[in-house]
Tab-separated table of N, CA and C in Angstrom:
chain	number	residue	atom	x	y	z
A	93	GLU	N	-1.760	-1.442	16.656
A	93	GLU	CA	-2.267	-0.896	16.111
A	93	GLU	C	-4.146	-0.617	16.048
A	94	ASN	N	-4.672	0.282	16.534
A	94	ASN	CA	-6.353	-0.143	16.335
A	94	ASN	C	-6.694	-0.033	14.605
A	95	GLY	N	-7.871	-0.944	14.848
A	95	GLY	CA	-8.073	-1.259	13.261
A	95	GLY	C	-7.734	-2.201	12.762
A	96	ALA	N	-7.047	-3.272	13.453
A	96	ALA	CA	-6.345	-4.352	12.543
A	96	ALA	C	-7.192	-5.108	11.920
A	97	VAL	N	-7.225	-5.463	10.682
A	97	VAL	CA	-7.735	-6.598	9.804
A	97	VAL	C	-7.652	-8.046	10.272
A	98	LEU	N	-8.616	-8.824	10.724
A	98	LEU	CA	-8.543	-10.293	10.660
A	98	LEU	C	-7.972	-10.830	9.151
A	99	SER	N	-7.105	-11.711	9.298
A	99	SER	CA	-7.333	-12.266	7.838
A	99	SER	C	-7.952	-13.354	7.906
A	100	ARG	N	-8.637	-13.715	6.750
A	100	ARG	CA	-9.534	-14.802	6.628
A	100	ARG	C	-8.968	-16.200	6.918
A	101	MET	N	-9.552	-16.946	8.004
A	101	MET	CA	-8.636	-18.064	7.830
A	101	MET	C	-9.271	-19.087	7.194
A	102	GLY	N	-8.956	-19.836	6.401
A	102	GLY	CA	-9.327	-20.829	5.301
A	102	GLY	C	-10.718	-20.498	5.022
A	103	GLY	N	-11.105	-18.850	4.597
A	103	GLY	CA	-12.257	-18.958	3.905
A	103	GLY	C	-13.151	-18.651	5.117
A	104	GLU	N	-13.294	-18.980	6.143
A	104	GLU	CA	-14.286	-19.105	7.092
A	104	GLU	C	-14.383	-17.618	7.107
A	105	LEU	N	-15.867	-17.231	7.282
A	105	LEU	CA	-16.209	-15.954	7.259
A	105	LEU	C	-16.668	-15.540	8.473
A	106	ARG	N	-16.012	-14.305	8.959
A	106	ARG	CA	-16.628	-13.761	10.153
A	106	ARG	C	-16.232	-12.281	10.072
A	107	CYS	N	-16.285	-11.618	11.047
A	107	CYS	CA	-16.113	-10.161	11.277
A	107	CYS	C	-14.464	-10.111	11.067
A	108	GLN	N	-14.383	-9.350	10.205
A	108	GLN	CA	-12.819	-8.712	10.097
A	108	GLN	C	-12.292	-7.730	11.153
A	109	CYS	N	-13.007	-6.782	11.704
A	109	CYS	CA	-12.406	-5.881	12.793
A	109	CYS	C	-12.888	-6.231	13.752
A	110	ILE	N	-11.957	-6.569	14.693
A	110	ILE	CA	-11.811	-5.950	16.228
A	110	ILE	C	-12.226	-5.295	16.750
A	111	SER	N	-11.406	-4.312	16.198
A	111	SER	CA	-11.578	-2.753	16.682
A	111	SER	C	-11.163	-1.826	15.458
A	112	THR	N	-12.058	-0.711	15.661
A	112	THR	CA	-11.443	0.173	14.572
A	112	THR	C	-10.672	1.568	14.596
A	113	HIS	N	-10.342	1.970	13.759
A	113	HIS	CA	-9.469	3.321	13.867
A	113	HIS	C	-9.975	4.430	13.687
A	114	SER	N	-10.346	5.301	14.467
A	114	SER	CA	-10.855	6.711	14.393
A	114	SER	C	-10.135	8.004	14.282
A	115	LYS	N	-8.397	7.677	14.380
A	115	LYS	CA	-7.993	8.807	13.997
A	115	LYS	C	-7.842	9.261	12.744
A	116	PHE	N	-8.006	10.437	12.378
A	116	PHE	CA	-7.887	10.988	11.029
A	116	PHE	C	-6.868	10.279	10.112
A	117	ILE	N	-7.203	9.878	8.804
A	117	ILE	CA	-5.732	9.419	8.001
A	117	ILE	C	-6.009	10.319	6.728
A	118	PRO	N	-5.075	11.177	6.251
A	118	PRO	CA	-5.105	11.669	5.193
A	118	PRO	C	-5.541	10.672	3.701
A	119	PRO	N	-6.839	11.115	3.213
A	119	PRO	CA	-7.407	10.519	2.055
A	119	PRO	C	-5.873	10.561	1.066
A	120	ARG	N	-5.445	11.158	0.821
A	120	ARG	CA	-4.311	11.083	-0.023
A	120	ARG	C	-3.218	9.815	0.380
A	121	ASN	N	-3.331	9.088	1.476
A	121	ASN	CA	-2.603	7.985	1.843
A	121	ASN	C	-3.299	6.554	1.511
A	122	LEU	N	-4.322	6.867	0.943
A	122	LEU	CA	-5.431	5.625	1.029
A	122	LEU	C	-5.839	5.375	-0.419
A	123	GLN	N	-5.710	4.091	-0.736
A	123	GLN	CA	-5.924	3.454	-2.327
A	123	GLN	C	-7.131	3.430	-2.473
A	124	ASP	N	-7.864	2.856	-1.524
A	124	ASP	CA	-9.361	2.350	-1.696
A	124	ASP	C	-9.984	1.997	-0.275
A	125	VAL	N	-11.278	2.250	-0.174
A	125	VAL	CA	-12.186	2.054	0.912
A	125	VAL	C	-13.348	0.898	0.339
A	126	LYS	N	-13.205	0.186	1.677
A	126	LYS	CA	-14.112	-1.074	0.941
A	126	LYS	C	-15.210	-1.292	2.136
A	127	LEU	N	-16.504	-1.369	1.529
A	127	LEU	CA	-17.827	-1.412	2.485
A	127	LEU	C	-18.159	-2.890	2.401
A	128	THR	N	-18.140	-3.363	3.625
A	128	THR	CA	-18.667	-5.043	3.302
A	128	THR	C	-19.967	-5.008	4.124
A	129	GLN	N	-21.265	-5.901	3.455
A	129	GLN	CA	-22.230	-6.062	3.843
A	129	GLN	C	-22.149	-6.644	5.111
A	130	SER	N	-22.976	-6.516	6.085
A	130	SER	CA	-23.371	-7.697	7.410
A	130	SER	C	-24.217	-8.549	6.709
A	131	GLY	N	-24.060	-9.893	7.363
A	131	GLY	CA	-24.624	-10.996	6.759
A	131	GLY	C	-24.476	-12.106	8.128
A	132	PRO	N	-24.963	-13.120	8.276
A	132	PRO	CA	-24.850	-14.208	9.101
A	132	PRO	C	-23.140	-14.304	9.442
A	133	HIS	N	-22.223	-13.891	8.353
A	133	HIS	CA	-20.870	-14.213	9.097
A	133	HIS	C	-20.803	-12.806	10.381
A	134	CYS	N	-21.189	-11.840	9.758
A	134	CYS	CA	-20.954	-10.219	10.924
A	134	CYS	C	-22.097	-9.620	10.785
A	135	PRO	N	-22.701	-8.935	11.958
A	135	PRO	CA	-23.682	-8.434	12.250
A	135	PRO	C	-23.621	-7.067	11.710
A	136	ASN	N	-22.214	-6.401	11.529
A	136	ASN	CA	-21.456	-5.178	11.350
A	136	ASN	C	-21.456	-5.006	9.769
A	137	VAL	N	-21.700	-4.058	9.306
A	137	VAL	CA	-21.203	-3.061	8.115
A	137	VAL	C	-19.948	-3.046	8.637
A	138	GLU	N	-18.706	-3.689	7.764
A	138	GLU	CA	-17.165	-3.082	8.274
A	138	GLU	C	-16.787	-2.188	7.063
A	139	ILE	N	-15.833	-1.083	7.298
A	139	ILE	CA	-15.354	-0.400	6.403
A	139	ILE	C	-14.100	-0.314	6.524
A	140	ILE	N	-13.068	-0.927	5.663
A	140	ILE	CA	-11.823	-1.365	5.478
A	140	ILE	C	-11.003	-0.626	4.394
A	141	ALA	N	-9.889	0.053	4.896
A	141	ALA	CA	-9.379	0.929	3.824
A	141	ALA	C	-7.863	0.293	3.728
A	142	MET	N	-7.434	0.505	2.391
A	142	MET	CA	-6.427	0.114	2.138
A	142	MET	C	-5.205	1.357	1.746
A	143	HIS	N	-4.259	0.979	2.565
A	143	HIS	CA	-3.351	2.366	2.593
A	143	HIS	C	-2.399	2.164	1.002
A	144	LYS	N	-1.894	2.736	0.738
A	144	LYS	CA	-0.978	2.832	-0.558
A	144	LYS	C	0.063	1.939	-0.441
A	145	ASP	N	0.568	1.722	0.765
A	145	ASP	CA	1.663	0.754	1.061
A	145	ASP	C	0.936	-0.984	1.085
A	146	GLY	N	-0.275	-0.768	1.257
A	146	GLY	CA	-0.894	-1.916	1.314
A	146	GLY	C	-1.464	-2.511	2.463
A	147	ARG	N	-1.142	-1.787	3.588
A	147	ARG	CA	-1.540	-2.314	4.864
A	147	ARG	C	-3.020	-1.563	5.041
A	148	GLU	N	-3.712	-2.579	5.434
A	148	GLU	CA	-5.446	-2.582	5.561
A	148	GLU	C	-5.725	-2.152	6.733
A	149	VAL	N	-6.881	-1.234	7.148
A	149	VAL	CA	-6.895	-0.683	8.590
A	149	VAL	C	-8.533	-0.738	8.489
A	150	CYS	N	-9.025	-0.940	9.572
A	150	CYS	CA	-10.737	-0.908	9.471
A	150	CYS	C	-11.084	0.473	10.310
A	151	LEU	N	-11.812	1.186	9.695
A	151	LEU	CA	-12.211	2.553	9.913
A	151	LEU	C	-13.433	2.391	10.677
A	152	ASP	N	-13.502	3.465	11.869
A	152	ASP	CA	-14.583	3.822	12.520
A	152	ASP	C	-16.140	4.697	11.553
A	153	PRO	N	-16.832	3.908	11.486
A	153	PRO	CA	-18.057	4.304	10.396
A	153	PRO	C	-18.540	5.427	11.158
A	154	THR	N	-18.385	5.863	12.165
A	154	THR	CA	-19.282	7.092	13.017
A	154	THR	C	-18.228	8.225	13.014
A	155	ALA	N	-17.003	7.975	12.527
A	155	ALA	CA	-16.076	9.091	12.793
A	155	ALA	C	-16.127	10.120	11.437
A	156	PRO	N	-16.801	11.337	11.530
A	156	PRO	CA	-17.000	12.463	10.586
A	156	PRO	C	-16.053	12.244	8.972
A	157	TRP	N	-14.657	12.142	9.275
A	157	TRP	CA	-13.547	12.026	8.264
A	157	TRP	C	-13.803	10.841	7.305
A	158	VAL	N	-14.543	9.676	7.900
A	158	VAL	CA	-14.621	8.684	7.166
A	158	VAL	C	-15.783	9.026	6.270
A	159	LYS	N	-16.854	9.475	7.076
A	159	LYS	CA	-18.085	9.683	6.113
A	159	LYS	C	-17.666	11.028	4.697
A	160	MET	N	-16.921	11.504	5.374
A	160	MET	CA	-16.222	12.684	4.378
A	160	MET	C	-15.531	12.366	3.304
A	161	ILE	N	-14.823	10.878	3.490
A	161	ILE	CA	-13.990	10.515	2.521
A	161	ILE	C	-14.841	9.774	1.426
A	162	ILE	N	-15.871	9.148	2.191
A	162	ILE	CA	-16.582	8.399	0.865
A	162	ILE	C	-17.809	9.209	0.280
A	163	LYS	N	-18.268	10.690	0.869
A	163	LYS	CA	-18.948	11.483	0.226
A	163	LYS	C	-18.012	12.119	-0.969
A	164	SER	N	-16.939	12.236	-0.641
A	164	SER	CA	-16.054	13.241	-1.864
A	164	SER	C	-15.791	12.156	-2.522
A	165	TRP	N	-15.546	10.905	-2.204
A	165	TRP	CA	-15.088	10.146	-3.403
A	165	TRP	C	-16.148	9.873	-4.329
A	166	MET	N	-17.563	9.470	-3.837
A	166	MET	CA	-18.871	9.504	-4.344
A	166	MET	C	-19.029	10.756	-5.155
A	167	ASP	N	-18.516	11.953	-4.727
A	167	ASP	CA	-19.373	13.119	-5.736
A	167	ASP	C	-18.118	13.221	-6.733
A	168	LYS	N	-16.798	12.980	-6.572
A	168	LYS	CA	-15.948	12.880	-7.720
A	168	LYS	C	-15.961	12.001	-8.630
A	169	ALA	N	-16.634	10.798	-7.973
A	169	ALA	CA	-17.123	9.625	-9.181
A	169	ALA	C	-18.416	10.105	-10.149
A	170	GLN	N	-19.117	10.960	-9.332
A	170	GLN	CA	-20.149	11.603	-10.357
A	170	GLN	C	-19.601	12.232	-11.584
A	171	ALA	N	-18.394	13.022	-11.295
A	171	ALA	CA	-17.782	13.650	-12.364
A	171	ALA	C	-16.629	12.825	-13.408
A	172	ASN	N	-16.666	11.507	-12.882
A	172	ASN	CA	-15.984	10.694	-14.088
A	172	ASN	C	-15.990	11.212	-15.060
A	173	SER	N	-14.956	11.499	-16.240
A	173	SER	CA	-15.447	11.534	-17.600
A	173	SER	C	-14.965	9.978	-18.212
A	174	ASP	N	-15.671	10.054	-19.424
A	174	ASP	CA	-15.506	8.603	-19.874
A	174	ASP	C	-13.888	8.476	-20.306
A	175	SER	N	-13.114	8.881	-19.532
A	175	SER	CA	-11.637	8.948	-20.043
A	175	SER	C	-11.466	7.613	-20.459
A	176	PRO	N	-10.462	7.415	-21.601
A	176	PRO	CA	-9.925	6.534	-22.335
A	176	PRO	C	-8.974	5.569	-21.299
A	177	VAL	N	-9.249	4.183	-21.252
A	177	VAL	CA	-8.559	3.313	-20.123
A	177	VAL	C	-7.166	3.378	-20.917
B	25	GLU	N	-19.960	-9.140	-20.555
B	25	GLU	CA	-21.029	-8.217	-19.553
B	25	GLU	C	-20.220	-7.024	-18.993
B	26	ASN	N	-21.039	-6.358	-19.041
B	26	ASN	CA	-20.663	-4.734	-19.022
B	26	ASN	C	-20.138	-4.752	-17.442
B	27	GLY	N	-18.977	-3.956	-17.290
B	27	GLY	CA	-18.483	-3.673	-16.184
B	27	GLY	C	-17.731	-4.416	-15.721
B	28	ALA	N	-16.854	-5.433	-16.469
B	28	ALA	CA	-15.851	-5.969	-16.896
B	28	ALA	C	-14.586	-5.288	-15.774
B	29	VAL	N	-13.755	-6.145	-14.787
B	29	VAL	CA	-12.971	-5.719	-13.883
B	29	VAL	C	-11.446	-5.999	-14.815
B	30	LEU	N	-10.581	-5.160	-15.133
B	30	LEU	CA	-9.357	-5.619	-15.549
B	30	LEU	C	-8.348	-5.964	-14.338
B	31	SER	N	-7.862	-7.242	-14.604
B	31	SER	CA	-7.022	-7.904	-13.340
B	31	SER	C	-5.759	-6.742	-13.523
B	32	ARG	N	-5.306	-6.446	-12.471
B	32	ARG	CA	-4.008	-5.945	-12.442
B	32	ARG	C	-2.887	-6.553	-12.829
B	33	MET	N	-2.298	-6.088	-14.218
B	33	MET	CA	-1.277	-7.071	-14.750
B	33	MET	C	0.214	-6.436	-13.957
B	34	GLY	N	0.595	-7.498	-13.335
B	34	GLY	CA	2.068	-7.624	-12.680
B	34	GLY	C	2.075	-6.431	-11.818
B	35	GLY	N	0.970	-5.880	-11.458
B	35	GLY	CA	0.865	-4.925	-9.999
B	35	GLY	C	1.043	-3.733	-10.665
B	36	GLU	N	0.896	-3.074	-12.214
B	36	GLU	CA	1.066	-2.401	-13.117
B	36	GLU	C	-0.422	-1.662	-12.590
B	37	LEU	N	-0.326	-0.383	-12.124
B	37	LEU	CA	-1.752	0.612	-11.928
B	37	LEU	C	-2.266	0.890	-13.076
B	38	ARG	N	-3.625	0.844	-13.165
B	38	ARG	CA	-4.043	1.970	-13.953
B	38	ARG	C	-5.742	1.634	-13.848
B	39	CYS	N	-6.457	2.002	-14.553
B	39	CYS	CA	-8.216	1.946	-14.332
B	39	CYS	C	-8.258	0.591	-14.123
B	40	GLN	N	-9.160	0.346	-13.867
B	40	GLN	CA	-9.759	-1.404	-13.725
B	40	GLN	C	-11.284	-1.519	-14.111
B	41	CYS	N	-11.623	-0.183	-14.596
B	41	CYS	CA	-12.977	-0.351	-15.116
B	41	CYS	C	-12.789	0.374	-16.661
B	42	ILE	N	-13.352	-0.726	-17.677
B	42	ILE	CA	-13.168	-0.306	-18.909
B	42	ILE	C	-14.729	0.265	-18.999
B	43	SER	N	-15.582	-0.465	-18.384
B	43	SER	CA	-16.954	-0.075	-18.672
B	43	SER	C	-17.939	-0.234	-17.560
B	44	THR	N	-18.995	0.078	-16.960
B	44	THR	CA	-19.591	-0.143	-15.759
B	44	THR	C	-20.859	-0.470	-15.799
B	45	HIS	N	-21.373	-0.973	-15.150
B	45	HIS	CA	-22.515	-1.721	-14.844
B	45	HIS	C	-23.631	-0.927	-14.440
B	46	SER	N	-24.580	-0.550	-15.043
B	46	SER	CA	-25.491	0.207	-14.702
B	46	SER	C	-26.748	-0.238	-13.919
B	47	LYS	N	-27.356	-1.326	-14.542
B	47	LYS	CA	-28.565	-2.036	-14.626
B	47	LYS	C	-28.317	-2.461	-12.716
B	48	PHE	N	-29.787	-2.683	-12.173
B	48	PHE	CA	-29.702	-2.685	-10.693
B	48	PHE	C	-29.436	-4.185	-10.585
B	49	ILE	N	-28.502	-4.278	-9.227
B	49	ILE	CA	-28.195	-5.607	-8.718
B	49	ILE	C	-28.607	-5.460	-7.331
B	50	PRO	N	-29.341	-6.627	-6.989
B	50	PRO	CA	-29.844	-6.555	-5.342
B	50	PRO	C	-28.851	-6.936	-4.562
B	51	PRO	N	-28.848	-5.762	-3.364
B	51	PRO	CA	-27.777	-5.507	-2.746
B	51	PRO	C	-27.284	-6.859	-2.019
B	52	ARG	N	-28.304	-7.848	-1.698
B	52	ARG	CA	-28.062	-8.864	-0.951
B	52	ARG	C	-27.402	-10.060	-1.834
B	53	ASN	N	-27.050	-9.946	-2.950
B	53	ASN	CA	-26.219	-10.166	-3.968
B	53	ASN	C	-24.684	-10.114	-3.753
B	54	LEU	N	-24.519	-9.058	-3.014
B	54	LEU	CA	-23.108	-8.440	-3.064
B	54	LEU	C	-22.599	-8.348	-1.842
B	55	GLN	N	-21.421	-8.691	-1.732
B	55	GLN	CA	-20.605	-9.000	-0.438
B	55	GLN	C	-20.001	-7.742	0.101
B	56	ASP	N	-19.258	-7.122	-0.969
B	56	ASP	CA	-18.888	-5.862	-0.683
B	56	ASP	C	-18.850	-4.740	-1.692
B	57	VAL	N	-18.388	-3.669	-1.302
B	57	VAL	CA	-18.515	-2.300	-2.519
B	57	VAL	C	-17.331	-1.730	-2.174
B	58	LYS	N	-16.549	-1.454	-3.211
B	58	LYS	CA	-15.088	-0.929	-2.874
B	58	LYS	C	-14.853	0.667	-3.605
B	59	LEU	N	-14.514	1.820	-3.188
B	59	LEU	CA	-14.174	2.796	-3.793
B	59	LEU	C	-12.925	2.939	-3.905
B	60	THR	N	-12.368	3.168	-5.451
B	60	THR	CA	-10.911	3.457	-5.160
B	60	THR	C	-10.746	5.186	-5.561
B	61	GLN	N	-9.560	5.396	-4.921
B	61	GLN	CA	-9.304	6.800	-4.764
B	61	GLN	C	-8.787	6.853	-6.462
B	62	SER	N	-9.127	8.176	-7.156
B	62	SER	CA	-8.513	8.654	-8.559
B	62	SER	C	-7.039	8.966	-8.102
B	63	GLY	N	-6.338	8.617	-9.202
B	63	GLY	CA	-4.632	9.122	-8.851
B	63	GLY	C	-3.746	9.104	-10.049
B	64	PRO	N	-2.603	9.155	-10.130
B	64	PRO	CA	-1.704	9.073	-11.562
B	64	PRO	C	-2.417	8.131	-12.332
B	65	HIS	N	-2.467	6.857	-11.621
B	65	HIS	CA	-2.911	5.569	-12.526
B	65	HIS	C	-4.340	5.658	-13.168
B	66	CYS	N	-5.287	6.851	-12.636
B	66	CYS	CA	-6.170	6.648	-13.243
B	66	CYS	C	-7.187	7.920	-12.580
B	67	PRO	N	-7.907	8.538	-14.025
B	67	PRO	CA	-8.123	9.983	-13.132
B	67	PRO	C	-9.883	9.621	-12.755
B	68	ASN	N	-10.307	8.382	-12.524
B	68	ASN	CA	-11.575	8.052	-12.296
B	68	ASN	C	-11.480	7.455	-10.772
B	69	VAL	N	-12.614	7.598	-9.707
B	69	VAL	CA	-12.966	7.364	-8.777
B	69	VAL	C	-13.780	5.550	-9.672
B	70	GLU	N	-13.115	4.658	-8.920
B	70	GLU	CA	-14.110	3.446	-9.504
B	70	GLU	C	-14.425	2.741	-8.470
B	71	ILE	N	-15.865	2.065	-8.862
B	71	ILE	CA	-16.488	1.345	-7.393
B	71	ILE	C	-16.836	0.249	-8.292
B	72	ILE	N	-16.162	-0.795	-7.375
B	72	ILE	CA	-16.246	-2.332	-7.953
B	72	ILE	C	-16.644	-3.007	-6.593
B	73	ALA	N	-17.608	-3.535	-7.002
B	73	ALA	CA	-18.710	-4.573	-5.959
B	73	ALA	C	-18.049	-6.261	-6.373
B	74	MET	N	-18.012	-6.412	-5.154
B	74	MET	CA	-17.727	-8.329	-5.313
B	74	MET	C	-19.206	-8.890	-5.213
B	75	HIS	N	-19.470	-9.816	-5.974
B	75	HIS	CA	-20.751	-10.525	-5.641
B	75	HIS	C	-20.595	-11.867	-4.913
B	76	LYS	N	-21.303	-12.215	-4.038
B	76	LYS	CA	-20.925	-13.199	-2.850
B	76	LYS	C	-20.374	-14.394	-4.075
B	77	ASP	N	-20.461	-14.695	-4.915
B	77	ASP	CA	-20.060	-15.840	-5.431
B	77	ASP	C	-18.527	-15.340	-6.189
B	78	GLY	N	-17.947	-14.083	-5.656
B	78	GLY	CA	-16.591	-13.908	-6.127
B	78	GLY	C	-16.445	-12.930	-7.069
B	79	ARG	N	-17.146	-12.809	-8.083
B	79	ARG	CA	-17.042	-11.997	-9.452
B	79	ARG	C	-17.461	-10.614	-8.888
B	80	GLU	N	-16.452	-10.118	-9.836
B	80	GLU	CA	-16.226	-8.362	-9.334
B	80	GLU	C	-16.861	-7.867	-10.534
B	81	VAL	N	-17.522	-6.750	-10.502
B	81	VAL	CA	-18.063	-5.787	-11.340
B	81	VAL	C	-17.806	-4.327	-10.945
B	82	CYS	N	-17.815	-3.702	-12.199
B	82	CYS	CA	-17.605	-2.038	-11.964
B	82	CYS	C	-18.745	-1.683	-11.951
B	83	LEU	N	-19.174	-0.785	-10.868
B	83	LEU	CA	-20.321	-0.025	-10.980
B	83	LEU	C	-20.530	1.302	-11.389
B	84	ASP	N	-21.869	1.704	-12.102
B	84	ASP	CA	-21.587	3.016	-12.428
B	84	ASP	C	-21.913	4.242	-11.558
B	85	PRO	N	-21.029	4.720	-11.016
B	85	PRO	CA	-21.403	5.936	-9.979
B	85	PRO	C	-22.437	6.723	-10.028
B	86	THR	N	-22.979	6.846	-11.537
B	86	THR	CA	-24.061	7.607	-11.222
B	86	THR	C	-25.662	7.023	-11.056
B	87	ALA	N	-25.511	5.785	-11.037
B	87	ALA	CA	-26.585	5.166	-11.124
B	87	ALA	C	-27.553	5.144	-9.529
B	88	PRO	N	-28.505	5.754	-9.490
B	88	PRO	CA	-29.302	5.979	-8.197
B	88	PRO	C	-28.901	4.890	-7.080
B	89	TRP	N	-29.119	3.529	-8.032
B	89	TRP	CA	-29.192	2.486	-7.091
B	89	TRP	C	-27.747	2.068	-6.163
B	90	VAL	N	-26.753	2.689	-7.003
B	90	VAL	CA	-25.458	2.429	-6.428
B	90	VAL	C	-25.399	3.266	-5.124
B	91	LYS	N	-25.579	4.727	-5.545
B	91	LYS	CA	-25.550	5.671	-4.118
B	91	LYS	C	-26.451	4.934	-3.176
B	92	MET	N	-27.697	4.419	-3.297
B	92	MET	CA	-28.463	4.329	-2.397
B	92	MET	C	-27.665	2.897	-1.414
B	93	ILE	N	-26.834	1.858	-2.452
B	93	ILE	CA	-26.522	0.944	-1.674
B	93	ILE	C	-25.341	1.681	-0.398
B	94	ILE	N	-24.446	2.365	-0.822
B	94	ILE	CA	-23.557	2.798	-0.159
B	94	ILE	C	-24.113	3.762	1.019
B	95	LYS	N	-25.222	4.699	0.605
B	95	LYS	CA	-25.845	5.161	1.609
B	95	LYS	C	-26.465	4.575	2.865
B	96	SER	N	-26.896	3.102	2.314
B	96	SER	CA	-27.786	2.552	3.384
B	96	SER	C	-26.566	1.994	3.971
B	97	TRP	N	-25.741	1.361	3.300
B	97	TRP	CA	-24.748	0.398	4.334
B	97	TRP	C	-24.420	1.336	5.270
B	98	MET	N	-23.542	2.592	4.795
B	98	MET	CA	-23.207	3.500	5.525
B	98	MET	C	-24.241	3.848	6.810
B	99	ASP	N	-25.340	4.013	6.756
B	99	ASP	CA	-26.516	4.309	7.710
B	99	ASP	C	-26.198	2.993	8.859
B	100	LYS	N	-26.358	2.150	8.143
B	100	LYS	CA	-26.362	0.521	8.616
B	100	LYS	C	-24.593	0.496	9.795
B	101	ALA	N	-23.964	1.059	8.936
B	101	ALA	CA	-22.658	1.015	9.687
B	101	ALA	C	-22.495	1.817	11.235
B	102	GLN	N	-23.444	2.813	10.951
B	102	GLN	CA	-23.621	3.766	12.433
B	102	GLN	C	-24.175	3.095	13.567
B	103	ALA	N	-25.131	2.077	13.244
B	103	ALA	CA	-26.004	1.644	14.099
B	103	ALA	C	-25.048	0.238	14.681
B	104	ASN	N	-23.770	-0.148	13.827
B	104	ASN	CA	-22.898	-1.511	14.534
B	104	ASN	C	-23.175	-1.058	15.936
B	105	SER	N	-23.420	-2.304	16.533
B	105	SER	CA	-23.290	-2.509	18.267
B	105	SER	C	-21.882	-3.190	17.897
B	106	ASP	N	-21.234	-2.547	19.192
B	106	ASP	CA	-19.841	-3.536	19.226
B	106	ASP	C	-20.056	-4.663	19.381
B	107	SER	N	-20.664	-5.470	18.819
B	107	SER	CA	-20.530	-6.782	18.829
B	107	SER	C	-19.460	-7.560	18.969
B	108	PRO	N	-19.378	-8.608	19.586
B	108	PRO	CA	-18.323	-9.229	20.148
B	108	PRO	C	-17.675	-10.067	18.796
B	109	VAL	N	-16.907	-10.029	18.326
B	109	VAL	CA	-16.369	-10.973	17.042
B	109	VAL	C	-16.169	-12.310	17.508
């Protein structure tokens, strides 16, 4: 499946995404989206999503729907009420 | 410290952020930033950053520098070259 995430072998840091998934994934299937900073371990900013069933997938940062998810969740976060935990 | 992250007790899902950290954190200190979708477990979209030393902190979604980090990393991701892993 495109977008497989490499497990971190023994904490050794490197790129986690060999390929990225470009096909649309309905946001309701996703639990979170993580942006990883580029650095000495990997020249790429990587975007890794976790499905609600725990599977992880590398997303294509240039795919419009990926940008949309991040934008809409950020917009939603602005409207967070300080609901009690 | 503001922005402590609740550990998930026995996988029971709920909000992970009791409070959020608004004070600027230099992005170079951060390894990744995760956006979690709101849902039945928590009405809030939560933004949780991981420091390079492994500490996690909940970020204030309305803080301009938080939005800047996400925007700049997304912009950088667009320019990812398909560098070999």
